[in-house]
Short mmCIF file of C-alpha atoms in Angstrom, two decimals:
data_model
loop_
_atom_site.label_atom_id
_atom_site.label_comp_id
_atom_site.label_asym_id
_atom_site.label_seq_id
_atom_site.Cartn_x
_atom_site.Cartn_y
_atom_site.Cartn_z
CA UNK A 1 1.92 -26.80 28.95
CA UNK A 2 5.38 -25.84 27.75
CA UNK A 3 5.30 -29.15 25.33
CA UNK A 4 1.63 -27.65 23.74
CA UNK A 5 3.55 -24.17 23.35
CA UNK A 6 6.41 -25.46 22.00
CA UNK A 7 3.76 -27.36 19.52
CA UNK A 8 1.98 -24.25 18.45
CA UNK A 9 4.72 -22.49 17.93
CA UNK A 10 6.17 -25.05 15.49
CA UNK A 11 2.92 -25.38 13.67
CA UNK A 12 3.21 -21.52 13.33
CA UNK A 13 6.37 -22.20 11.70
CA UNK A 14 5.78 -24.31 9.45
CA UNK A 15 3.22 -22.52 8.11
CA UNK A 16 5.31 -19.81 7.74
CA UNK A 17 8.49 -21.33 5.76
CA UNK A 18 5.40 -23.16 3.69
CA UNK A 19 4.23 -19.74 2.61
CA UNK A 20 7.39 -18.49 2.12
CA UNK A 21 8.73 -21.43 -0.05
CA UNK A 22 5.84 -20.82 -2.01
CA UNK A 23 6.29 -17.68 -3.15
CA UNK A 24 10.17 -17.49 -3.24
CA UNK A 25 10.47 -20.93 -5.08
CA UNK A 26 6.82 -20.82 -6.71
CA UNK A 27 7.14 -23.62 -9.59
CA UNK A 28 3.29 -23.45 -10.03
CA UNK A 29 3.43 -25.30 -13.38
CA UNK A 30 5.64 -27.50 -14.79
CA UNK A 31 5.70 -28.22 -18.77
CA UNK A 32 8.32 -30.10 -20.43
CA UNK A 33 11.55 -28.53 -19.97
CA UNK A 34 10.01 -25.59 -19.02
CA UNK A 35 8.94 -23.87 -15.60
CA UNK A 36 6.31 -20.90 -14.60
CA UNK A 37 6.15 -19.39 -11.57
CA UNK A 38 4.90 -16.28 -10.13
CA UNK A 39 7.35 -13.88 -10.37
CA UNK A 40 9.27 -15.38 -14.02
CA UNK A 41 8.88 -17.33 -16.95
CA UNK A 42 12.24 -19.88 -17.51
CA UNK A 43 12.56 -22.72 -20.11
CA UNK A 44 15.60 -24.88 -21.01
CA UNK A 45 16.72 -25.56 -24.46
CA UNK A 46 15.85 -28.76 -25.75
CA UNK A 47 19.87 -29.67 -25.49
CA UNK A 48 19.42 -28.82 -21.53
CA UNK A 49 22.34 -26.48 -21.65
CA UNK A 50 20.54 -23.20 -21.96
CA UNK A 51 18.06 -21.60 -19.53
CA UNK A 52 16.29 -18.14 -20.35
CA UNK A 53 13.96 -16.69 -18.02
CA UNK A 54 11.74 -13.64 -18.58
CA UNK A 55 10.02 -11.93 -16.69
CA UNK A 56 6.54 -12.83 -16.42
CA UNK A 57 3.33 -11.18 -18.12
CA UNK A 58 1.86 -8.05 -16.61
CA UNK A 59 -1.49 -9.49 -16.65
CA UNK A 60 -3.70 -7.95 -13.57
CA UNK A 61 -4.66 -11.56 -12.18
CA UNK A 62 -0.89 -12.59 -12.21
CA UNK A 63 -0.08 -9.68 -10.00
CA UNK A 64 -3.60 -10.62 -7.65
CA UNK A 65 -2.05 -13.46 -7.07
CA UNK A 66 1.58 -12.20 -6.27
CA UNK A 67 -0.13 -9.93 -4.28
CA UNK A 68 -2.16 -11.85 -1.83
CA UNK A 69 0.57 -15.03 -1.63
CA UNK A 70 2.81 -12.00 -0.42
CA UNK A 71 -0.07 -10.35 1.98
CA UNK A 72 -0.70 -14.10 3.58
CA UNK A 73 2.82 -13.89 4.16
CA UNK A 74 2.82 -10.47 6.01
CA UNK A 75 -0.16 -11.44 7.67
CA UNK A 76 1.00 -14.63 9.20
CA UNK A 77 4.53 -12.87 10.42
CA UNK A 78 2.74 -10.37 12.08
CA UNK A 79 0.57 -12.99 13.94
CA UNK A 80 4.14 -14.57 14.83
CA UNK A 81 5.04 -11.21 16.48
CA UNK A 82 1.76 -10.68 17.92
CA UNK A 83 2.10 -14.15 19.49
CA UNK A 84 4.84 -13.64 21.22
CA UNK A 85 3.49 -10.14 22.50
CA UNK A 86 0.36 -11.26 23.50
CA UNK A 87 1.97 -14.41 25.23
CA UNK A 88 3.48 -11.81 27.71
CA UNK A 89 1.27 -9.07 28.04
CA UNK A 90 -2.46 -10.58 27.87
CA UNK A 91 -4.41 -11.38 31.49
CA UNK A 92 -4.83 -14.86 32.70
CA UNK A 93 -7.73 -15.99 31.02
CA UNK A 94 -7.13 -14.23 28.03
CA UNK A 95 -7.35 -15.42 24.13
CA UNK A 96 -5.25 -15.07 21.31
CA UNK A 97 -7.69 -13.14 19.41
CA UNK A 98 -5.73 -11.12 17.30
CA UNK A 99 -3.14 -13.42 16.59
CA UNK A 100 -5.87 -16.07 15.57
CA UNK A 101 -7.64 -13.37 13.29
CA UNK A 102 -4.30 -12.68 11.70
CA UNK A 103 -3.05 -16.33 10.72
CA UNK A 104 -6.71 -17.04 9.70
CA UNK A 105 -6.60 -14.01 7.38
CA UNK A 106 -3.32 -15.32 6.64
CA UNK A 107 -4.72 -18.65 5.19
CA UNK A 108 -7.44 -17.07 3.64
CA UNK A 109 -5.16 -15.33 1.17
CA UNK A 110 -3.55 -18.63 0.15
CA UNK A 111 -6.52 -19.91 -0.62
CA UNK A 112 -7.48 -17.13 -2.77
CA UNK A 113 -4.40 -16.58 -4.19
CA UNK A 114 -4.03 -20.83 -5.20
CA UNK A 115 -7.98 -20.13 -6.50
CA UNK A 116 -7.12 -17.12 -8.54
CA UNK A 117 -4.26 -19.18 -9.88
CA UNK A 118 -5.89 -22.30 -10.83
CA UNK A 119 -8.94 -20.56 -12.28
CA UNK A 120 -6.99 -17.99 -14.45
CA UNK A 121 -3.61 -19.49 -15.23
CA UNK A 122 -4.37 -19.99 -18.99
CA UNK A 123 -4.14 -15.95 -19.74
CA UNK A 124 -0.56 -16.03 -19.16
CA UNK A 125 0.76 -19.25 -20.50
CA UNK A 126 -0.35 -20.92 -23.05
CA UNK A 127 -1.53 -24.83 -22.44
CA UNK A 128 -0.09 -26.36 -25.92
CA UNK A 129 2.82 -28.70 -24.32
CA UNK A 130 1.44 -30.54 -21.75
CA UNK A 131 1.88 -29.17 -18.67
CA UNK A 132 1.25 -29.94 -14.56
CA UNK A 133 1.12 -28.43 -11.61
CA UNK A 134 4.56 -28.06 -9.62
CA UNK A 135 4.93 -28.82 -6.00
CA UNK A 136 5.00 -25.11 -4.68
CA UNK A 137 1.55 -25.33 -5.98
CA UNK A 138 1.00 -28.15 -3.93
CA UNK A 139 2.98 -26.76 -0.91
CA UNK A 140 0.35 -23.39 -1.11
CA UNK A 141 -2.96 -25.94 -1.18
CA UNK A 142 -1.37 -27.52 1.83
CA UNK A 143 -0.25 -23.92 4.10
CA UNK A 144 -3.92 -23.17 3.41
CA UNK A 145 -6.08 -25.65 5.96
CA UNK A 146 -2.80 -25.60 8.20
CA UNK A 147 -2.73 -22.17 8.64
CA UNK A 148 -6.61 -22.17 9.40
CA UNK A 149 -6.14 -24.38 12.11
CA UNK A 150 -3.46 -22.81 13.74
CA UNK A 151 -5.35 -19.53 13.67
CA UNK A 152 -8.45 -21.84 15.08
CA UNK A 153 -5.83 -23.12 17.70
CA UNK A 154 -5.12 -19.73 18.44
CA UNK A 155 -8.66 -18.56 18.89
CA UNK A 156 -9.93 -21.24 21.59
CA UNK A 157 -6.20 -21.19 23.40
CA UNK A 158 -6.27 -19.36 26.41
CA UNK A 159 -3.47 -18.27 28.49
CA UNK A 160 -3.44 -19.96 31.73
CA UNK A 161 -1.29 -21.17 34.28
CA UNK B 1 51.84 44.86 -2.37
CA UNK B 2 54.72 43.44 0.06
CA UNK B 3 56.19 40.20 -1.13
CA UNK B 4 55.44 38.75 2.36
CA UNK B 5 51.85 39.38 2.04
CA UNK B 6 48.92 37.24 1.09
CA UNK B 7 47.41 37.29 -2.13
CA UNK B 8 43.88 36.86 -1.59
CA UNK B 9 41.53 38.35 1.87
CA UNK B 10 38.86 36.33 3.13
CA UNK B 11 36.40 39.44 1.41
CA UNK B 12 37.33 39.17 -1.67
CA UNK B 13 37.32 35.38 -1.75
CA UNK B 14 33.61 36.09 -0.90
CA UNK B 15 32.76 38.34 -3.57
CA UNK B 16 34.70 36.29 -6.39
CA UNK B 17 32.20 33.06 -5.30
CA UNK B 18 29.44 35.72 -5.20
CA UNK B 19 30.53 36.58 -8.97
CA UNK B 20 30.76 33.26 -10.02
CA UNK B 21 27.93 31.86 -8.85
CA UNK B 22 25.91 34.74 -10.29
CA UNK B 23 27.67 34.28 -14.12
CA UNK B 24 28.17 30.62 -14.00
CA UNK B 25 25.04 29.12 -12.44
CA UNK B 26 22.30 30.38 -14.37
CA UNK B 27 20.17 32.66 -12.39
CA UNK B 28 17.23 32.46 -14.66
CA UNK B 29 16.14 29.10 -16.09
CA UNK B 30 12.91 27.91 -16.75
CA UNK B 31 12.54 24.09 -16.45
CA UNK B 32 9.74 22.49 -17.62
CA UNK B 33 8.13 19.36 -16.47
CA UNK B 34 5.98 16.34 -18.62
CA UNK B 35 5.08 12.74 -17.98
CA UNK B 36 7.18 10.74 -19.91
CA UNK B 37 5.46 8.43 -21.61
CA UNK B 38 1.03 8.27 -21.44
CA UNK B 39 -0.59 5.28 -22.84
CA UNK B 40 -4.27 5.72 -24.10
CA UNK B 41 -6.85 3.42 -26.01
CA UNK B 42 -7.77 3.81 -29.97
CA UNK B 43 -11.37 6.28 -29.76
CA UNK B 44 -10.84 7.55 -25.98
CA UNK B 45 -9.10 10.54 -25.15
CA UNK B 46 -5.75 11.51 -23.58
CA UNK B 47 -4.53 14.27 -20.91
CA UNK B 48 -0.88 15.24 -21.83
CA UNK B 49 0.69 17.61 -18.47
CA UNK B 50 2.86 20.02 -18.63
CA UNK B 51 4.25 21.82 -15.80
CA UNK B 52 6.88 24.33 -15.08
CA UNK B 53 9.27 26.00 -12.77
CA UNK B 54 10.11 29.75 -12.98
CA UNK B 55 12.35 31.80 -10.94
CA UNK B 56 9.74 34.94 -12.10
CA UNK B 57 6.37 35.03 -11.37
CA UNK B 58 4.04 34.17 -13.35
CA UNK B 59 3.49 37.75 -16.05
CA UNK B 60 0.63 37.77 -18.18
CA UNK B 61 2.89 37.27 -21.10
CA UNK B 62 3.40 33.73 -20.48
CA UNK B 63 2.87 31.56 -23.31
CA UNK B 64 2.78 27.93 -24.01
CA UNK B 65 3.36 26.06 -27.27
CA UNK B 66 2.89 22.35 -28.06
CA UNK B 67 4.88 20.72 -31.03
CA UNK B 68 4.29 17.10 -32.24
CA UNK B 69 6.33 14.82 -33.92
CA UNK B 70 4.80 12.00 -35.62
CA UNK B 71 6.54 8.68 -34.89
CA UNK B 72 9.68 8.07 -37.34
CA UNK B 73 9.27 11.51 -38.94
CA UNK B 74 12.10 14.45 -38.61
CA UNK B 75 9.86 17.57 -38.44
CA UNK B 76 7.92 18.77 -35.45
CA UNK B 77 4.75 20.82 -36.48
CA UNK B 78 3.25 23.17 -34.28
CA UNK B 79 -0.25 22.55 -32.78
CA UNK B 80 -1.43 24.37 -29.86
CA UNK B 81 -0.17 27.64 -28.74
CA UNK B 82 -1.38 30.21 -25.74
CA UNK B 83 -0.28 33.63 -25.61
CA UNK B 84 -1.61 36.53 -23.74
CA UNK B 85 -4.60 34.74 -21.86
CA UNK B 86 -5.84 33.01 -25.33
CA UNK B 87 -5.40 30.13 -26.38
CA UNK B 88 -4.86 29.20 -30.39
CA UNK B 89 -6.03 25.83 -31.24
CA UNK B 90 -4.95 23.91 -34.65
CA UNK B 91 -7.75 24.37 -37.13
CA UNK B 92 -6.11 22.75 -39.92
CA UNK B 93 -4.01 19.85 -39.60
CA UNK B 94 -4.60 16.00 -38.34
CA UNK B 95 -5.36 17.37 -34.34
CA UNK B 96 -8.32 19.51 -36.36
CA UNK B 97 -11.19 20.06 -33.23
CA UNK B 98 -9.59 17.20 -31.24
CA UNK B 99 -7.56 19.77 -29.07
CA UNK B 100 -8.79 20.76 -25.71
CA UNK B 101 -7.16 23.64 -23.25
CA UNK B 102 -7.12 22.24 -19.96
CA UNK B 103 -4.69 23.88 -18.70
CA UNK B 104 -4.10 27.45 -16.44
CA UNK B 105 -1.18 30.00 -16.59
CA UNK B 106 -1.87 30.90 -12.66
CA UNK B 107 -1.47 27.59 -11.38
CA UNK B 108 1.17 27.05 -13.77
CA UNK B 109 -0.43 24.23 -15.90
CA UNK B 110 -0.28 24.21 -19.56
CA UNK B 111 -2.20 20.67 -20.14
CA UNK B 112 -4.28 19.97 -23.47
CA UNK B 113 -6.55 16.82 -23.89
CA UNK B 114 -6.71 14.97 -26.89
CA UNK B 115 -9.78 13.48 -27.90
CA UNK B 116 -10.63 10.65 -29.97
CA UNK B 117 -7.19 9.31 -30.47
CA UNK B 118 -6.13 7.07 -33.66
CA UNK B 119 -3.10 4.87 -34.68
CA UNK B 120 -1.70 8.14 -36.49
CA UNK B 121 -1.07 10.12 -33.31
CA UNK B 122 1.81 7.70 -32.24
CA UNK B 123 4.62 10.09 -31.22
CA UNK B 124 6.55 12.42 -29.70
CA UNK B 125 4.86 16.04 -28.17
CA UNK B 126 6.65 18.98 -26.81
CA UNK B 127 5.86 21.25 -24.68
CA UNK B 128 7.76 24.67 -24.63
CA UNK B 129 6.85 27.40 -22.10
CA UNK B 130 8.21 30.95 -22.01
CA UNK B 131 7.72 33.02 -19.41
CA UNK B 132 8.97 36.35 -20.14
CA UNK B 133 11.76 38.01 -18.63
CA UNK B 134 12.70 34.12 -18.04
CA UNK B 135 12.75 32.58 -21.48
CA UNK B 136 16.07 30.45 -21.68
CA UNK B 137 15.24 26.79 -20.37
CA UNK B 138 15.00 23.22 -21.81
CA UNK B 139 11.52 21.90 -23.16
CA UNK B 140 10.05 18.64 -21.96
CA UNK B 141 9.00 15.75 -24.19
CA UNK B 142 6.06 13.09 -23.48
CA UNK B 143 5.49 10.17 -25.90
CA UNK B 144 2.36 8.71 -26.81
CA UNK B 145 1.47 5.12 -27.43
CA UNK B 146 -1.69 4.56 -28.77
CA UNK B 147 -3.18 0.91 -27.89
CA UNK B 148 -6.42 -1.15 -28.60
CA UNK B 149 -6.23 -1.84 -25.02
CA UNK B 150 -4.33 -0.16 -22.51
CA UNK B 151 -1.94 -2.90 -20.44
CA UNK B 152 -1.94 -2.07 -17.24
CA UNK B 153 1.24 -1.26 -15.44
CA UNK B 154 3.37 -3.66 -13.56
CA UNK B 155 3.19 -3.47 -9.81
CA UNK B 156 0.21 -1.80 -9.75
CA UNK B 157 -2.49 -4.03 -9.06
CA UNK B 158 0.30 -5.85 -6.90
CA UNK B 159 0.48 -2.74 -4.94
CA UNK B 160 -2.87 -1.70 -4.78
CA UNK B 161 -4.00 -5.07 -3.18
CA UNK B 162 -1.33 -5.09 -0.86
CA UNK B 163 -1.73 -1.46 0.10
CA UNK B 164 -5.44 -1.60 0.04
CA UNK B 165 -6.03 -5.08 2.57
CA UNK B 166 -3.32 -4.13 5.09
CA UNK B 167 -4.99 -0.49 4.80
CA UNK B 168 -8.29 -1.67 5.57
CA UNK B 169 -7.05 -4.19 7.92
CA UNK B 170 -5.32 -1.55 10.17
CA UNK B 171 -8.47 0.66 9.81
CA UNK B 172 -10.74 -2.23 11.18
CA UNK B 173 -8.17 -3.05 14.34
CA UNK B 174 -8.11 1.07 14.84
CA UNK B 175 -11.72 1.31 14.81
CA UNK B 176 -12.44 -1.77 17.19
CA UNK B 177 -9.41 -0.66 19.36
CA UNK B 178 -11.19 2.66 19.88
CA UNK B 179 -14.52 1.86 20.46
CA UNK B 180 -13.44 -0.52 23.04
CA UNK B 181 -11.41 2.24 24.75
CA UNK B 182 -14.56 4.11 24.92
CA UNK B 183 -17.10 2.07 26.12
CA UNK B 184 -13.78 1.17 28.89
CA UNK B 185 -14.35 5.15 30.04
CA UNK B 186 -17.84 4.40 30.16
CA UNK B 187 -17.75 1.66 32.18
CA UNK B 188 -15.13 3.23 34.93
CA UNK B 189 -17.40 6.27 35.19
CA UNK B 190 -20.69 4.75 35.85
CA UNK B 191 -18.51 2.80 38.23
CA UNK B 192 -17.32 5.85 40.02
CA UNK B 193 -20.63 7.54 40.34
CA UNK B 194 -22.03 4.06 41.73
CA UNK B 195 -19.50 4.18 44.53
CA UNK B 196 -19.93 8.20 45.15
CA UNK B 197 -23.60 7.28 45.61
CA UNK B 198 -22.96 4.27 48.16
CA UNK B 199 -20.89 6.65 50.11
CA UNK B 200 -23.25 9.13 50.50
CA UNK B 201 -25.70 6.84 51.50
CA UNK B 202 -23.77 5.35 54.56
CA UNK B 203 -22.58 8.80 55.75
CA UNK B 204 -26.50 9.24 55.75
CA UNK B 205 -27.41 6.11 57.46
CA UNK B 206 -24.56 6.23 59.43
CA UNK B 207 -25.73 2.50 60.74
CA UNK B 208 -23.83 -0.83 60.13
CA UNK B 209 -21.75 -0.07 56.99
CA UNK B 210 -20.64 -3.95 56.85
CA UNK B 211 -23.89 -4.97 54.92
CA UNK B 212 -23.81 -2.05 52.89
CA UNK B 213 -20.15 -2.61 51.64
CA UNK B 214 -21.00 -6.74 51.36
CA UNK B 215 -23.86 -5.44 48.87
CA UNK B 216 -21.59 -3.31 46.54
CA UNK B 217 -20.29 -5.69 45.10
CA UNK B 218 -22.86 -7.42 44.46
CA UNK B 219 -24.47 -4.53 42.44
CA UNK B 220 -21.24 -4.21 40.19
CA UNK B 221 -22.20 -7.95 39.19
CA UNK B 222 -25.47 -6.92 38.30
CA UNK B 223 -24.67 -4.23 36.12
CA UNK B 224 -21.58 -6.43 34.40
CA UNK B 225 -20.97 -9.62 35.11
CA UNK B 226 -17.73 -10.42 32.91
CA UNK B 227 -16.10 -7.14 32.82
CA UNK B 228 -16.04 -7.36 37.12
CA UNK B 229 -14.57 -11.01 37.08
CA UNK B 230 -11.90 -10.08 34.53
CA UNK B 231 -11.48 -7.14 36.65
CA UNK B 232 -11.21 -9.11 39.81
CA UNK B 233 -8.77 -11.77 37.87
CA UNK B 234 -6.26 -8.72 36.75
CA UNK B 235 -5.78 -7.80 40.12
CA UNK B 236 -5.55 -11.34 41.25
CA UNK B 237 -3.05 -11.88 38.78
CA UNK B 238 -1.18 -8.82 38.85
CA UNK B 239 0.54 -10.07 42.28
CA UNK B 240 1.06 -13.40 40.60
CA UNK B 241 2.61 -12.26 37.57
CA UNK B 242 6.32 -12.60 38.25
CA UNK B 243 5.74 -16.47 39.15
CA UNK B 244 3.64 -16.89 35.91
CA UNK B 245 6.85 -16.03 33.76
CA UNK B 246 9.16 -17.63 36.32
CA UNK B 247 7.01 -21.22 35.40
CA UNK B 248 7.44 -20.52 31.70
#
């Protein structure tokens, strides 16, 4: 039993420096010599020496999508706390319920907010130099079906002994 | 005065800070209050605020003026003014019919609307309230940017998501915490009166109580199956619950 906790737990985690390194870092595109992400807007010169960033654009789906990648990560700490409450307080027999509801929510605003992104990226950039997507982009896609399952795990666990 | 004596009592140290503060600190001041800056779309129409603070009340004198200066010129012109309870709209110049009074001297508002906006009403407006006996004070200025489309602010879609999901969230757990408190009460009650009836009806009997308290429990099943075994389970557990975190 302890090695399954210890399991969950680290799944939980995982999830949780995922969604964190996705917003903090949050390359999300990747053009030549030049780098989006959610929160600014930096390019090197083409000697490599120089690096400007701006801020980025104030465009509403740009902040939809800061705002739910931020909201999956509230969610899922909260289900972290709520773990470890419920893990002492609930009756034998009991399910994670809330906890479950709250990582699931979790990875339901990743999705969205990766969707939103994808969908509606061209407003605020414009697609002239070839461009692709950066690996925090991939890293969101990922903390999406893993934090499903750990709120699924969550769900059918029940505490026992 | 004796040499040896001090120069200033504790009184009069009083009433000199008493002075002061009355002469040096400005006992009447009116301060007025605008936005700053109010963004509004080419055709639609635009609320500019003005608000004030007076150490008088409010007399029936009061009197509001409104000056604009078009963006890049030096002179202010004059376009709305209210004095005595009436207000005195510009007639003739470029706001001609496009001024509205909005605002109202008891609640201490002086707001005006401006209607169908254009490129041309770029700029600076002041508003200048006097409120007589209190008429020294500083004005306020708002500027005006007139767009094709109004941008919409940073942060605020950010925070209305945020604000607006957790909100709703919280609501949802509140709502479900509650009702399941309730229907809890419910549940211990109807217990309650169950077993006030059973007991009644052995004192009446007064025969071979055994079978009577084998069948309680079974009628607790009957009316709730899980809620009696999780029941059962808690206290079960409760006496186990030391070991429980002991194994952890």
């Amino acid at each position: 039993m302890l090695l399954l906790l210890l399991g969950i737990i680290v799944l939980h985690v995982a999830v949780l420096v995922l969604l964190f390194v996705s917003t903090i870092v949050s390359q999300w595109i990747d053009g030549n010599g030049h780098t989006m992400d959610l929160w600014q807007n930096c390019s090197t010169s083409s000697l490599g020496s120089v690096r400007h960033c701006l801020s980025s654009s104030t465009n509403e789906w740009l902040q939809s999508v800061q705002a739910t990648m931020i909201l999956s990560i509230i969610f899922s700490v909260l289900s972290l706390f709520l773990f470890f409450y419920q893990l002492f307080t609930i009756t034998k027999g009991g399910r994670f319920y809330l906890t479950g509801i709250f990582q699931i929510l979790a990875g339901l605003c990743v999705m969205s907010a990766a969707s939103i992104y994808t969908v509606r990226h061209t407003e605020w950039h414009d697609n002239n130099t070839g461009y692709t997507y950066g690996f925090t982009y991939i890293l969101a896609w990922v903390a999406f079906p893993l934090a499903l399952l750990s709120g699924f795990i969550y769900v059918i666990l029940r505490k026992r002994d | 005065m004796a040499p040896g004596a001090p120069s200033s009592s504790p009184s009069s140290v009083l009433a000199a800070l008493l002075f002061s503060s009355l002469v040096l600190l400005p006992a009447q001041a009116i301060v007025v209050y605008t936005d700053r800056e109010v963004h509004g779309a080419v055709g639609s129409r635009v609320t500019l605020h003005c608000s004030f603070w007076s150490s008088e009340w409010v007399s029936d004198d009061v009197s509001f003026t409104w000056r604009y200066q078009p963006a890049g010129a030096r002179d202010a012109i004059s376009i709305f003014h209210f004095a005595k309870g009436q207000p005195y709209i510009d007639e003739v110049g470029t706001f001609k019919e496009r001024i509205q009074w909005v605002g109202d001297p008891r609640w201490k508002d002086g707001s005006i609307v401006i209607h169908n906006l254009d490129y041309s009403d770029n700029g600076t407006f002041t508003c200048d309230v006097k409120n007589p006996p209190d008429i020294v004070g500083k004005t306020s200025q708002v500027t005006l940017y007139v767009f094709d489309k109004v941008p919409t602010r940073y942060g605020v879609v950010l925070g209305a998501v945020v604000g607006g999901v957790l909100g709703a969230v919280l609501l949802l757990l509140l709502l479900f915490y509650l009702v399941r408190f309730c229907w809890r009460r419910r549940q211990a009650a109807l217990r309650r009166r169950l077993s006030a009836m059973e007991k009644g009806k052995l004192h009446k009997s007064g025969k071979d109580s055994s079978k009577r308290g084998r069948q309680t429990p079974v009628l607790y099943a009957m009316l709730d199956h899980s809620r009696s075994t999780k029941a059962a389970s808690e206290k079960k557990s409760k006496g186990l619950g030391e070991s429980r975190k002991d194994k952890k």
